[in-house]
Short mmCIF file of C-alpha atoms in Angstrom, two decimals:
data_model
loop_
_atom_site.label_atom_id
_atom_site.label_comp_id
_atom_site.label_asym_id
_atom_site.label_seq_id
_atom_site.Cartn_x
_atom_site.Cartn_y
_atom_site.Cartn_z
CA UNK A 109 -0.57 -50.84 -3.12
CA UNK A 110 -1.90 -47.35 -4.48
CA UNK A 111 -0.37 -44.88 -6.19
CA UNK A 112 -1.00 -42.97 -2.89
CA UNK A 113 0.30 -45.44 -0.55
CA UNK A 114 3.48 -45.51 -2.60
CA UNK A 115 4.08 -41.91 -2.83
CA UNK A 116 2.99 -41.61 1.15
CA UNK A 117 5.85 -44.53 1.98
CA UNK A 118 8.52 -42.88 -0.74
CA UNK A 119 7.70 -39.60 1.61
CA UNK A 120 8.17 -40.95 4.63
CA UNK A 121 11.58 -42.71 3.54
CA UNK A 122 12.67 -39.05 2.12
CA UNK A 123 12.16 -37.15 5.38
CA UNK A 124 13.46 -40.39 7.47
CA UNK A 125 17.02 -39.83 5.34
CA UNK A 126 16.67 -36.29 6.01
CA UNK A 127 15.92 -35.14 9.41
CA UNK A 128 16.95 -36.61 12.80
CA UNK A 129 15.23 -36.69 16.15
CA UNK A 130 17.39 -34.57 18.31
CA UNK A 131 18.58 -36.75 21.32
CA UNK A 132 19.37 -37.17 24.72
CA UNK A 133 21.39 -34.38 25.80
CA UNK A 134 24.66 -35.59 27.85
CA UNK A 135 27.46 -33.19 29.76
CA UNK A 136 31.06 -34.49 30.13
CA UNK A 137 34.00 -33.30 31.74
CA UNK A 138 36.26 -36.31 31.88
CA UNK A 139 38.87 -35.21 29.74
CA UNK A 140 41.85 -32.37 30.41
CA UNK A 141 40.88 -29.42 31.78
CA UNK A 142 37.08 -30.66 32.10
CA UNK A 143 34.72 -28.66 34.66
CA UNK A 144 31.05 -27.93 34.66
CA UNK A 145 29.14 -28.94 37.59
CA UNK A 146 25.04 -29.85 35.80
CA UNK A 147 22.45 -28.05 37.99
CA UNK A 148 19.81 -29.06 35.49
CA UNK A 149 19.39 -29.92 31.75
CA UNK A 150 15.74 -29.32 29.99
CA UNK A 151 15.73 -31.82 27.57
CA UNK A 152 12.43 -30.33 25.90
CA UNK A 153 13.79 -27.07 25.93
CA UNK A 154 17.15 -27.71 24.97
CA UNK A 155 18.66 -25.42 27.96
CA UNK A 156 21.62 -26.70 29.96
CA UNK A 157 22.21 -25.07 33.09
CA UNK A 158 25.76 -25.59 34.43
CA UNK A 159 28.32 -23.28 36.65
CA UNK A 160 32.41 -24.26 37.29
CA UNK A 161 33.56 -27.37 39.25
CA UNK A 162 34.23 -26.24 42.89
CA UNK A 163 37.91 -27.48 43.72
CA UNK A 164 38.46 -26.82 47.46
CA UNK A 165 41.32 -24.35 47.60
CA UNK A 166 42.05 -24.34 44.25
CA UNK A 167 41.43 -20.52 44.05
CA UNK A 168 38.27 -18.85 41.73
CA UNK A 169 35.65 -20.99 40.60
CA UNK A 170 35.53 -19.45 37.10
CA UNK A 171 36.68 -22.08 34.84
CA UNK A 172 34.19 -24.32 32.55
CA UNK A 173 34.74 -26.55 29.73
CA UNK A 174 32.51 -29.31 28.88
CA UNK A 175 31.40 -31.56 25.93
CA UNK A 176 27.92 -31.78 25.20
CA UNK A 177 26.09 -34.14 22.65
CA UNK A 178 23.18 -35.88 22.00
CA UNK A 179 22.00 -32.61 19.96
CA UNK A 180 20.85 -32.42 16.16
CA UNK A 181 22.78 -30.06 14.52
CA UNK A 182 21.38 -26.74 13.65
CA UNK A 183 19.13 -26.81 16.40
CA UNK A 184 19.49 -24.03 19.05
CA UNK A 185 20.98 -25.14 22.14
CA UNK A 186 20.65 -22.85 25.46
CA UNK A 187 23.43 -22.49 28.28
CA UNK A 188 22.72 -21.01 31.31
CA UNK A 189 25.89 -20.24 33.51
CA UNK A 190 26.73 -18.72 36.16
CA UNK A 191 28.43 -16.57 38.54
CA UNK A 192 29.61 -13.50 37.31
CA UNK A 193 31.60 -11.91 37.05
CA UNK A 194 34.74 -14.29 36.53
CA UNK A 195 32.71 -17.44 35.18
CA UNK A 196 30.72 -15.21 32.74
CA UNK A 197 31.95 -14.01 29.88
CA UNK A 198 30.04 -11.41 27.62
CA UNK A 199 30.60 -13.98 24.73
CA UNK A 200 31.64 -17.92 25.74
CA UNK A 201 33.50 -20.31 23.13
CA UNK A 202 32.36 -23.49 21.08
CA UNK A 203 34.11 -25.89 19.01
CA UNK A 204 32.56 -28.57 16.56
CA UNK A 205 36.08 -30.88 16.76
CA UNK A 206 37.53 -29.06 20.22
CA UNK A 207 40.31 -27.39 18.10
CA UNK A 208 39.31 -24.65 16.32
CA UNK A 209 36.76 -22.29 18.78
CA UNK A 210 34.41 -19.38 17.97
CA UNK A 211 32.69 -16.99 20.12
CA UNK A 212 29.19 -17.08 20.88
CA UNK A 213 26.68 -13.87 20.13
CA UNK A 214 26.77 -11.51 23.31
CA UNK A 215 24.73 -13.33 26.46
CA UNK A 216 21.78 -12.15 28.12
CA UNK A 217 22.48 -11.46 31.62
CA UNK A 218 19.44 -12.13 34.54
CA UNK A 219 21.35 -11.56 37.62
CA UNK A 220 24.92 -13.07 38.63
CA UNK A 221 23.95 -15.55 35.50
CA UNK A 222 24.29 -15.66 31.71
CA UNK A 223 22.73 -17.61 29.01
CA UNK A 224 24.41 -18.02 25.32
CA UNK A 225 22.25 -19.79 22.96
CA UNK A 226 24.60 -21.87 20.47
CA UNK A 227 23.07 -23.13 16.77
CA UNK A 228 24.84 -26.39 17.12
CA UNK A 229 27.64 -27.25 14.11
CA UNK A 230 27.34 -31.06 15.49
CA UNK A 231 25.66 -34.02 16.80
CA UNK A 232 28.38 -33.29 19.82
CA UNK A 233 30.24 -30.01 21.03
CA UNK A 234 32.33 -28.41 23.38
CA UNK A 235 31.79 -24.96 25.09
CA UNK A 236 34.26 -22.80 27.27
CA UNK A 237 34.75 -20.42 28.98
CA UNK A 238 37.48 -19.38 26.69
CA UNK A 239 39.76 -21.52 24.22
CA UNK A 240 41.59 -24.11 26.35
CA UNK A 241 45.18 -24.44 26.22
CA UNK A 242 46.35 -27.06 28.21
CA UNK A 243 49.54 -29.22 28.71
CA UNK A 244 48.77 -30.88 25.48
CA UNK A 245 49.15 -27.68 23.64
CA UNK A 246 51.87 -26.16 25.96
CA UNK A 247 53.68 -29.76 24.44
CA UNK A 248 52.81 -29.40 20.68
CA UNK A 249 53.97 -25.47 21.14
CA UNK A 250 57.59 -26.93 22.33
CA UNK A 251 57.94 -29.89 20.20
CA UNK A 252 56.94 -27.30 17.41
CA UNK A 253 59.39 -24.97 18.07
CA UNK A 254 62.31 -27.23 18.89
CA UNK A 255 62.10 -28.21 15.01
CA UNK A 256 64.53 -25.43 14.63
CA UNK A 257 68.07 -25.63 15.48
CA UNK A 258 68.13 -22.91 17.89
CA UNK A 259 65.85 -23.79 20.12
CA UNK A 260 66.26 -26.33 22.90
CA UNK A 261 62.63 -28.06 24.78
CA UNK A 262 63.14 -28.17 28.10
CA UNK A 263 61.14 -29.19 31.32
CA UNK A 264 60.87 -26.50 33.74
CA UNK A 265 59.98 -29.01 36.58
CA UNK A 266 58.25 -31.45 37.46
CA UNK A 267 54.61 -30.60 39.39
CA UNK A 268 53.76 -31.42 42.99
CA UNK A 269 50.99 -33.34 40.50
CA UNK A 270 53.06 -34.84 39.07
CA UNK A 271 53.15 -33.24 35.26
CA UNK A 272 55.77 -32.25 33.21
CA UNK A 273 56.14 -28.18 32.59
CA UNK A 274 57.32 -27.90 29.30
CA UNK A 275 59.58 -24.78 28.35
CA UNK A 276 61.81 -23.56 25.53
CA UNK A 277 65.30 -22.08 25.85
CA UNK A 278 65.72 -20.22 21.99
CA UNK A 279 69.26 -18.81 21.38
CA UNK A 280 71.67 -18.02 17.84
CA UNK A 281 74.02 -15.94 20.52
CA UNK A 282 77.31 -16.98 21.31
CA UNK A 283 77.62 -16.88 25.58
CA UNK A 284 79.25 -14.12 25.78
CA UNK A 285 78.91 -11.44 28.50
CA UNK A 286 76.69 -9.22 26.09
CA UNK A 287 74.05 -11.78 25.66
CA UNK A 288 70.80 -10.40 26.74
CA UNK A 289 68.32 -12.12 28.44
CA UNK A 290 64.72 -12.76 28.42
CA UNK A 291 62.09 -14.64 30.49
CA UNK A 292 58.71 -14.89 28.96
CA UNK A 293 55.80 -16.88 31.20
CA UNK A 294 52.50 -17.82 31.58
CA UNK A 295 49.32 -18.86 33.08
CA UNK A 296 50.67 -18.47 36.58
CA UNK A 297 46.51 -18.37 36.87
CA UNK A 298 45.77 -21.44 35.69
CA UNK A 299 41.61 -19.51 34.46
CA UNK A 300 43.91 -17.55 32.46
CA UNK A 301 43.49 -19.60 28.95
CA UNK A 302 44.22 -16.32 26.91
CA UNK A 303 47.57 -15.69 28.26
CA UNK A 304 48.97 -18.51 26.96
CA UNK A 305 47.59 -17.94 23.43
CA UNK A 306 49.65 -15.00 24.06
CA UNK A 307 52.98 -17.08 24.69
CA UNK A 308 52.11 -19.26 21.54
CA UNK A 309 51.91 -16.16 19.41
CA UNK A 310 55.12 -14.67 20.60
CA UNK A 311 56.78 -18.30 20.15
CA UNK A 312 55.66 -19.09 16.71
CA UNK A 313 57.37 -15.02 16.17
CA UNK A 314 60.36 -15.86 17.58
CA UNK A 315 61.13 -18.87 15.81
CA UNK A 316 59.65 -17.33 12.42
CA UNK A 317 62.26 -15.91 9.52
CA UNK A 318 61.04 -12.34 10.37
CA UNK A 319 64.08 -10.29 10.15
CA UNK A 320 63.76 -8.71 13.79
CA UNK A 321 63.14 -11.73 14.99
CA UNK A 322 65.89 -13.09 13.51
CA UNK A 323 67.92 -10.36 14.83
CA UNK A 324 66.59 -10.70 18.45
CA UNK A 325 68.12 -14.61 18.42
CA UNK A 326 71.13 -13.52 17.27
CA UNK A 327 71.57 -11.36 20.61
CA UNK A 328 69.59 -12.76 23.05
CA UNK A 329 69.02 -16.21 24.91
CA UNK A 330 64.88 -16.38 25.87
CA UNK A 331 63.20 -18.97 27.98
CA UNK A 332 59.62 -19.22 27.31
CA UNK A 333 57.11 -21.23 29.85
CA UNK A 334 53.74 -21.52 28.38
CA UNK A 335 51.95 -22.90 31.48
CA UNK A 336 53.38 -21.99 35.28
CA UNK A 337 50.78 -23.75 36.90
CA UNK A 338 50.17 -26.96 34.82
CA UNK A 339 48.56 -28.74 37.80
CA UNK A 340 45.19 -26.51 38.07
CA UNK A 341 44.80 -25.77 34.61
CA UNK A 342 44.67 -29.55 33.83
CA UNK A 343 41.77 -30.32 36.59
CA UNK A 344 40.17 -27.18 35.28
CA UNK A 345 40.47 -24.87 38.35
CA UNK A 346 40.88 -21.36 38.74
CA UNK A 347 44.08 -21.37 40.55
CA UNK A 348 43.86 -17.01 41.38
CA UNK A 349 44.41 -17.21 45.46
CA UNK A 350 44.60 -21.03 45.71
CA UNK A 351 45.79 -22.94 48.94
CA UNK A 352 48.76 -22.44 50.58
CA UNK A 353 49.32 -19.31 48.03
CA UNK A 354 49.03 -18.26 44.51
CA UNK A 355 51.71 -18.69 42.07
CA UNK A 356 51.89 -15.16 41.77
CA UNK A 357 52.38 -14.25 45.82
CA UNK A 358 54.38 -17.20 45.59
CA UNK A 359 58.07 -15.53 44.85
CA UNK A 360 59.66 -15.36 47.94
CA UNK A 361 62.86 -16.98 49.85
CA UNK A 362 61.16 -19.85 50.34
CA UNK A 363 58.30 -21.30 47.38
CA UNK A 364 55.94 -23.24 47.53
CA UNK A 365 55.04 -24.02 43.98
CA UNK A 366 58.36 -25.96 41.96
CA UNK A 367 57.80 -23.68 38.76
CA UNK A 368 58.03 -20.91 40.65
CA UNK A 369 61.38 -21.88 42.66
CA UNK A 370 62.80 -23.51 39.45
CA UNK A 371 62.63 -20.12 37.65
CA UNK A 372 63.61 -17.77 40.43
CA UNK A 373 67.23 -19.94 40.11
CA UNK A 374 67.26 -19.87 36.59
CA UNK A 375 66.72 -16.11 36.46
CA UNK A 376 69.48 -15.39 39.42
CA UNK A 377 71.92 -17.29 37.69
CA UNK A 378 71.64 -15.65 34.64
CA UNK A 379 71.50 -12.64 36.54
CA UNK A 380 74.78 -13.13 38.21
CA UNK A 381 76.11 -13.78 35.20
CA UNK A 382 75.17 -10.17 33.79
CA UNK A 383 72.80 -11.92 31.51
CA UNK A 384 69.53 -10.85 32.62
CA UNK A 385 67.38 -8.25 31.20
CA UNK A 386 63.46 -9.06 30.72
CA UNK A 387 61.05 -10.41 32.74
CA UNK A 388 57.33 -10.63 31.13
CA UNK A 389 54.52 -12.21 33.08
CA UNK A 390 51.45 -12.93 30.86
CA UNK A 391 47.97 -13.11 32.28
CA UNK A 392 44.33 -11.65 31.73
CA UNK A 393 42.70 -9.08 33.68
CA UNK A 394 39.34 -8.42 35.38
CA UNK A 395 36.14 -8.48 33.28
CA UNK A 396 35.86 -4.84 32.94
CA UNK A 397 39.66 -4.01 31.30
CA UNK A 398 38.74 -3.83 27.44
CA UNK A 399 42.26 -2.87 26.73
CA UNK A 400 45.87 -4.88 27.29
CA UNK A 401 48.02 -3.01 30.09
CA UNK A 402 50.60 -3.48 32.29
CA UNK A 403 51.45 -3.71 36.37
CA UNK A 404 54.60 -2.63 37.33
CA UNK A 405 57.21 -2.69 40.07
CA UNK A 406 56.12 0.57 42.68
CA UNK A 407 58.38 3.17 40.78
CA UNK A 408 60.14 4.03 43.97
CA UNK A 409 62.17 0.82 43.83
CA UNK A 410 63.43 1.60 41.05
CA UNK A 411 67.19 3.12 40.11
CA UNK A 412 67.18 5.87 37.34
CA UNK A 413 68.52 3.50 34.90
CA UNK A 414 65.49 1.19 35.41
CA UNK A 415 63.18 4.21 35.47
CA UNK A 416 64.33 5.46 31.98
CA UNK A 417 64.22 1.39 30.69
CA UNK A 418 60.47 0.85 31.96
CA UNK A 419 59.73 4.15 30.62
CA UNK A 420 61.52 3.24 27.65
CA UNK A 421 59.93 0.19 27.30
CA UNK A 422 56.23 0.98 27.48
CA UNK A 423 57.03 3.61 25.02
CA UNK A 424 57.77 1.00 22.46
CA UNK A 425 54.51 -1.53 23.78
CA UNK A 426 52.31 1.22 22.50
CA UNK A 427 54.11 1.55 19.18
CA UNK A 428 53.78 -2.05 18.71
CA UNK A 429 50.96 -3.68 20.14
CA UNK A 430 48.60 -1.40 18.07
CA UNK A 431 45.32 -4.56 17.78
CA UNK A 432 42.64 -5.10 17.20
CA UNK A 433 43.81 -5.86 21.53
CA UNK A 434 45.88 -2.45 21.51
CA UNK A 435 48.19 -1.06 24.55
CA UNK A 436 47.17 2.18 25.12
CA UNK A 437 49.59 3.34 27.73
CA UNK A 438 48.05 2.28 30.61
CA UNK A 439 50.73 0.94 33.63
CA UNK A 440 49.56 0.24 37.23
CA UNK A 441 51.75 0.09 40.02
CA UNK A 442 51.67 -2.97 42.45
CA UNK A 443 53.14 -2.07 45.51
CA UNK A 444 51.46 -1.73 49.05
CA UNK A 445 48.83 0.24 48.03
CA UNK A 446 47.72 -2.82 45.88
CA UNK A 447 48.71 -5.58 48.00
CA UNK A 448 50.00 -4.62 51.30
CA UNK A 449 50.58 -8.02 52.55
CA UNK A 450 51.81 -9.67 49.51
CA UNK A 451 52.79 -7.25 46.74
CA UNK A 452 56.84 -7.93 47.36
CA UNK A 453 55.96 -11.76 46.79
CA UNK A 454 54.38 -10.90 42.90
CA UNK A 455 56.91 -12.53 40.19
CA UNK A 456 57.71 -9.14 38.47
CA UNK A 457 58.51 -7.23 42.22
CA UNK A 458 60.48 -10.42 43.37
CA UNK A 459 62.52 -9.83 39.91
CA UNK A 460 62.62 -6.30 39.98
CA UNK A 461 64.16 -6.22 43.69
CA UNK A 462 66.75 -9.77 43.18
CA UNK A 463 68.01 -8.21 39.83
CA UNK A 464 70.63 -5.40 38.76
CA UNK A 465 69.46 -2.26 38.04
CA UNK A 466 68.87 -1.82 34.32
CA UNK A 467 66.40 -5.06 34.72
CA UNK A 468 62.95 -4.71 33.37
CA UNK A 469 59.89 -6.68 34.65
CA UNK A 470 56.47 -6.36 34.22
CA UNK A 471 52.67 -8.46 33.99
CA UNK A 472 51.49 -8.17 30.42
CA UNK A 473 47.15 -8.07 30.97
CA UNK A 474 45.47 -8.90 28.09
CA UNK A 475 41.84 -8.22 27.89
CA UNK A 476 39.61 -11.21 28.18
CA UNK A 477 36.42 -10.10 27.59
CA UNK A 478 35.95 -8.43 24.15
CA UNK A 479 34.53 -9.37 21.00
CA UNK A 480 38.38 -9.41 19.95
CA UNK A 481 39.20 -11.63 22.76
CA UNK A 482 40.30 -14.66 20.06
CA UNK A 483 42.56 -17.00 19.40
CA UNK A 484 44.10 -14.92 16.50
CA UNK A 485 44.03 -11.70 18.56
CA UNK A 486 46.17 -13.10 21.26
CA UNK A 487 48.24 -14.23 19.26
CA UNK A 488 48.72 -11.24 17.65
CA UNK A 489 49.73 -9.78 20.53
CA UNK A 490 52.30 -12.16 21.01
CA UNK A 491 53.47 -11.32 18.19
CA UNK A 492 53.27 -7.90 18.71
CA UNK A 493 55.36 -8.14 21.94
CA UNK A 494 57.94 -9.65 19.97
CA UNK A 495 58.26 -6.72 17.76
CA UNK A 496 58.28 -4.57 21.17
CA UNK A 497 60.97 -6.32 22.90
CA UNK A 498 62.89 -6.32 19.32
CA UNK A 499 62.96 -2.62 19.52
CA UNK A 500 63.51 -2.66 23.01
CA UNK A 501 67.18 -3.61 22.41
CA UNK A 502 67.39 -1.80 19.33
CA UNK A 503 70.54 0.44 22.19
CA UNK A 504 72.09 -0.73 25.06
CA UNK A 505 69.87 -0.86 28.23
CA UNK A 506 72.98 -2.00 29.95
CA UNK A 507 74.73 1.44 30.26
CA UNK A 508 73.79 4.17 32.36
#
């Protein structure tokens, strides 16, 4: 053999150990939360073209979540997704190990469709619409928590599905008829991955050694529900105006959904028992709000004592939930100008009008689709609405 042929074979062996053909690209959604139905994948051109699983009456077909492989990393891989506006984010979500996600650069939009290109971290990867959270992580936030001596795991219910809907009950007050009470829940839209970031930042707050959170568990007994409707978020549907109702025009004398008529009791007993004063409902808006607000109860139901509270209460939301996802003031009613057929059958008006007077309840939105739509951010304001509800009862909202 020459000295060419050698060094020709040595160079081959070099770039064999080096580079790798970039494979057969493969979707799957058979896991948790999976849904992406393929319309096409370009295997030349690296594009996959994919839009939500349709779940008849399962509400919006918005969700997607899907593991792709067969790619060579650092090469540029194309999705193509559609339809706006709830299935298209400005920026999606990847993951190299489906834990830890990061945002894509902005889309480009042609139409009702999107396409984020993705310089793959992996030989295999999963995209989103937005960081799952799923009964797996509504789990680990519970077991988590209930590491600490104050704080009891529960299960909400069980699901017509036929899952378990973890919840936390996190007290250091004696019963005692000045107890407060607070209700914290989430993901009554199952789409609504970023609300329950939310709950997991306020939880891993509450439990924490900061001093007003501290102080809030010495006076207060909160139930926390990470996931309302565990049954749609773990097929990966959309859940918003799902068959027979949505959770959230679900609150009325008679319920459909079991989370729903498990916490209305919990709440009324509690209530009865002069216990009750904060109700929180966490979601994500519509793809235009930039900014976290809040609906409330139409004012008009409300007494003067839970006029000044609300009033009150936003007040202190836009001292403390200053970002980057800052509350800037902004509360909408929901009454019948928003809902005429439904609007007394939304959680916060069901708890407004079945509560005394001095009762606060309101839908926390927090803006989905920003560049600080993240993991961290939500959080944050989790955390944030900790500190806000810690001030909150800084007096009496009892009195009148």
């Amino acid at each position: 053999m020459t000295r060419i042929q050698i060094f020709a074979l040595l160079l081959c062996c070099s770039f064999g150990s080096t580079f790798t053909h970039a494979g057969e690209i493969q979707v799957d959604i058979n896991f948790p939360g999976g849904s992406a139905k393929v319309e096409s994948i370009d295997q030349e051109k690296r594009v996959v073209t994919l839009s939500p699983t349709p779940h008849q009456g399962k509400g919006f077909v918005c969700w997607w979540y899907a593991r792709i492989s067969g790619l060579q990393t650092g090469e540029t891989l194309t999705l193509d997704v559609g339809n706006a506006p709830w299935a298209t984010p400005d920026q999606a979500v990847f993951s190299h190990n489906n834990e830890s996600w990061q945002q894509t650069k902005p889309g480009l939009r042609t139409g009702k469709r999107i396409r984020y290109e993705i310089k793959v971290p992996a030989a295999e990867i999963w995209v989103a619409w937005g960081a799952p959270f799923l009964l797996e992580h509504a789990q680990r936030t519970v077991d988590l928590a209930a590491k600490h001596s104050f704080v009891e795991a529960i299960e909400l219910c069980q699901t017509r599905g036929g899952n378990s809907t973890p919840a936390l009950v996190i007290t250091e007050a004696p019963e005692s008829p000045e107890r407060i009470g607070i209700w914290i829940q989430a993901r009554q839209h199952a789409w609504e991955s970023g609300s329950s970031w939310v709950c997991n930042g306020f939880v891993k707050w509450i439990v924490s050694d900061a001093p007003a959170a501290q102080e809030l568990r010495k006076k207060a007994l909160i139930t926390v529900v990470p996931i309302m409707d565990v049954d749609n978020v773990q097929i990966g549907a959309g859940g918003k105006n799902q068959k027979p109702q949505d959770h959230n025009r679900d609150w009325s004398d008679e319920p459909h959904w079991k989370a729903v008529a498990t916490a209305q009791v919990a709440i009324r007993d509690q209530d009865q028992n002069g216990n009750f004063d904060l109700f929180v409902d966490l979601h994500n808006p519509a793809a235009g709000d930039k900014h976290p607000y809040y609906f409330i109860p139409p004012k008009d139901q409300f007494p003067p004592i839970g006029r000044r509270n609300l009033k009150t209460f936003l007040e202190k939301s836009k001292e403390q939930i200053t970002g980057p996802l800052s509350f800037k003031g902004r509360a909408i009613e929901s009454g019948p100008k928003y809902d005429r057929n439904a609007w007394m059958y939304i959680s916060k008006n069901w708890v407004a009008t079945h509560t005394q007077d001095h009762v606060v309840a309101v839908t926390l939105e927090t803006a989905w689709n920003t560049p600080e739509s993240t993991v961290p951010n939500y959080e944050q304001v989790g955390r944030e609405l900790g500190l806000t509800i810690s001030k909150y009862f800084e007096q009496d909202r009892r009195s009148q």
